[in-house]
Short mmCIF file of C-alpha atoms in Angstrom, two decimals:
data_model
loop_
_atom_site.label_atom_id
_atom_site.label_comp_id
_atom_site.label_asym_id
_atom_site.label_seq_id
_atom_site.Cartn_x
_atom_site.Cartn_y
_atom_site.Cartn_z
CA MET A 20 -29.96 24.34 -2.97
CA ALA A 21 -29.92 22.18 -0.24
CA GLY A 22 -31.46 19.34 -2.37
CA GLY A 23 -28.31 19.37 -4.43
CA SER A 24 -25.95 19.78 -1.26
CA ALA A 25 -27.28 16.50 -0.28
CA PHE A 26 -26.98 14.55 -3.38
CA GLY A 27 -23.33 15.97 -3.08
CA LEU A 28 -22.65 14.84 0.23
CA GLY A 29 -23.99 11.64 -0.69
CA LEU A 30 -21.30 10.79 -3.56
CA LEU A 31 -18.85 11.89 -1.69
CA SER A 32 -19.50 9.10 1.75
CA ALA A 33 -20.34 5.82 -1.62
CA PRO A 34 -18.24 3.30 -0.34
CA ALA A 35 -14.48 2.81 -1.77
CA SER A 36 -15.54 -0.94 -3.23
CA SER A 37 -17.50 1.35 -5.80
CA GLN A 38 -14.70 2.77 -7.06
CA ALA A 39 -11.30 0.47 -8.76
CA PRO A 40 -8.78 -0.03 -6.19
CA GLU A 41 -5.65 1.95 -6.41
CA LYS A 42 -3.01 -0.67 -7.46
CA VAL A 43 0.50 -0.06 -5.45
CA THR A 44 3.89 -2.40 -4.89
CA TYR A 45 5.46 -2.76 -1.90
CA LEU A 46 8.99 -2.84 -2.58
CA PHE A 47 10.56 -5.25 0.21
CA PRO A 48 14.42 -5.28 0.83
CA ALA A 49 14.89 -8.66 1.27
CA PRO A 50 12.84 -12.22 1.45
CA PRO A 51 8.96 -11.60 2.11
CA ILE A 52 9.19 -14.65 4.19
CA LEU A 53 11.22 -12.94 7.05
CA PRO A 54 9.38 -12.46 9.70
CA ALA A 55 10.22 -8.55 10.09
CA PHE A 56 7.41 -8.45 7.06
CA GLY A 57 4.86 -10.61 8.95
CA PRO A 58 2.33 -7.30 9.59
CA ILE A 59 2.78 -6.55 6.41
CA GLN A 60 1.41 -9.65 5.08
CA LEU A 61 -0.69 -10.83 7.44
CA ALA A 62 -2.74 -6.94 6.35
CA GLN A 63 -2.72 -8.80 3.01
CA GLY A 64 -4.03 -11.75 4.47
CA LYS A 65 -6.80 -10.20 5.88
CA GLY A 66 -8.09 -7.98 3.40
CA TYR A 67 -6.94 -4.24 5.28
CA PHE A 68 -5.61 -3.31 2.12
CA THR A 69 -8.18 -4.38 -0.27
CA ALA A 70 -10.84 -2.48 1.93
CA ALA A 71 -8.90 0.30 2.24
CA GLY A 72 -9.42 0.62 -1.54
CA LEU A 73 -5.46 -0.55 -2.45
CA GLU A 74 -4.92 -3.59 -4.61
CA VAL A 75 -1.19 -4.37 -2.97
CA SER A 76 1.35 -6.25 -5.35
CA PHE A 77 4.67 -7.04 -3.90
CA ALA A 78 8.50 -7.01 -4.95
CA VAL A 79 11.75 -7.85 -3.70
CA GLY A 80 14.84 -5.06 -4.20
CA ARG A 81 18.85 -5.90 -2.83
CA GLY A 82 18.28 -4.54 0.27
CA GLY A 83 17.22 -1.16 2.20
CA VAL A 84 19.92 1.37 0.50
CA ASP A 85 18.40 -0.63 -2.94
CA VAL A 86 14.41 0.02 -1.65
CA ALA A 87 15.13 3.67 -0.34
CA LYS A 88 16.78 4.51 -4.15
CA GLN A 89 14.03 2.99 -6.28
CA VAL A 90 11.71 4.66 -4.24
CA GLY A 91 13.15 8.06 -4.36
CA ALA A 92 13.79 7.29 -7.87
CA GLY A 93 9.80 7.03 -8.10
CA ASN A 94 10.03 3.44 -9.43
CA ALA A 95 8.07 2.45 -6.35
CA PRO A 96 6.18 4.25 -4.22
CA LEU A 97 5.93 2.64 -0.82
CA GLY A 98 8.87 0.08 0.29
CA GLY A 99 10.85 -1.19 3.71
CA ILE A 100 13.92 -1.59 5.16
CA VAL A 101 15.52 -3.62 8.13
CA ALA A 102 18.41 -1.91 9.96
CA ASP A 103 21.30 -4.55 9.90
CA GLY A 104 23.98 -2.60 12.38
CA PRO A 105 23.25 -1.46 16.23
#
């Protein structure tokens, strides 16, 4: 029994790179060139998403309200907003 358990643990600890990356779309509320989205672009450029087993693509919505509606409707799993007011 112990041998089977050790084998099973080996499978669970396999690196994420052995699996196909999960495809995820991140919805920006405005053009992604804005400084507010720099950290996300930097993470993509440095390969952080890939290292986490994600294949992230980006799309642009029509403002934060649209992004919230799209994420709420299940059209995009992730999205960002930028506060426009005080």
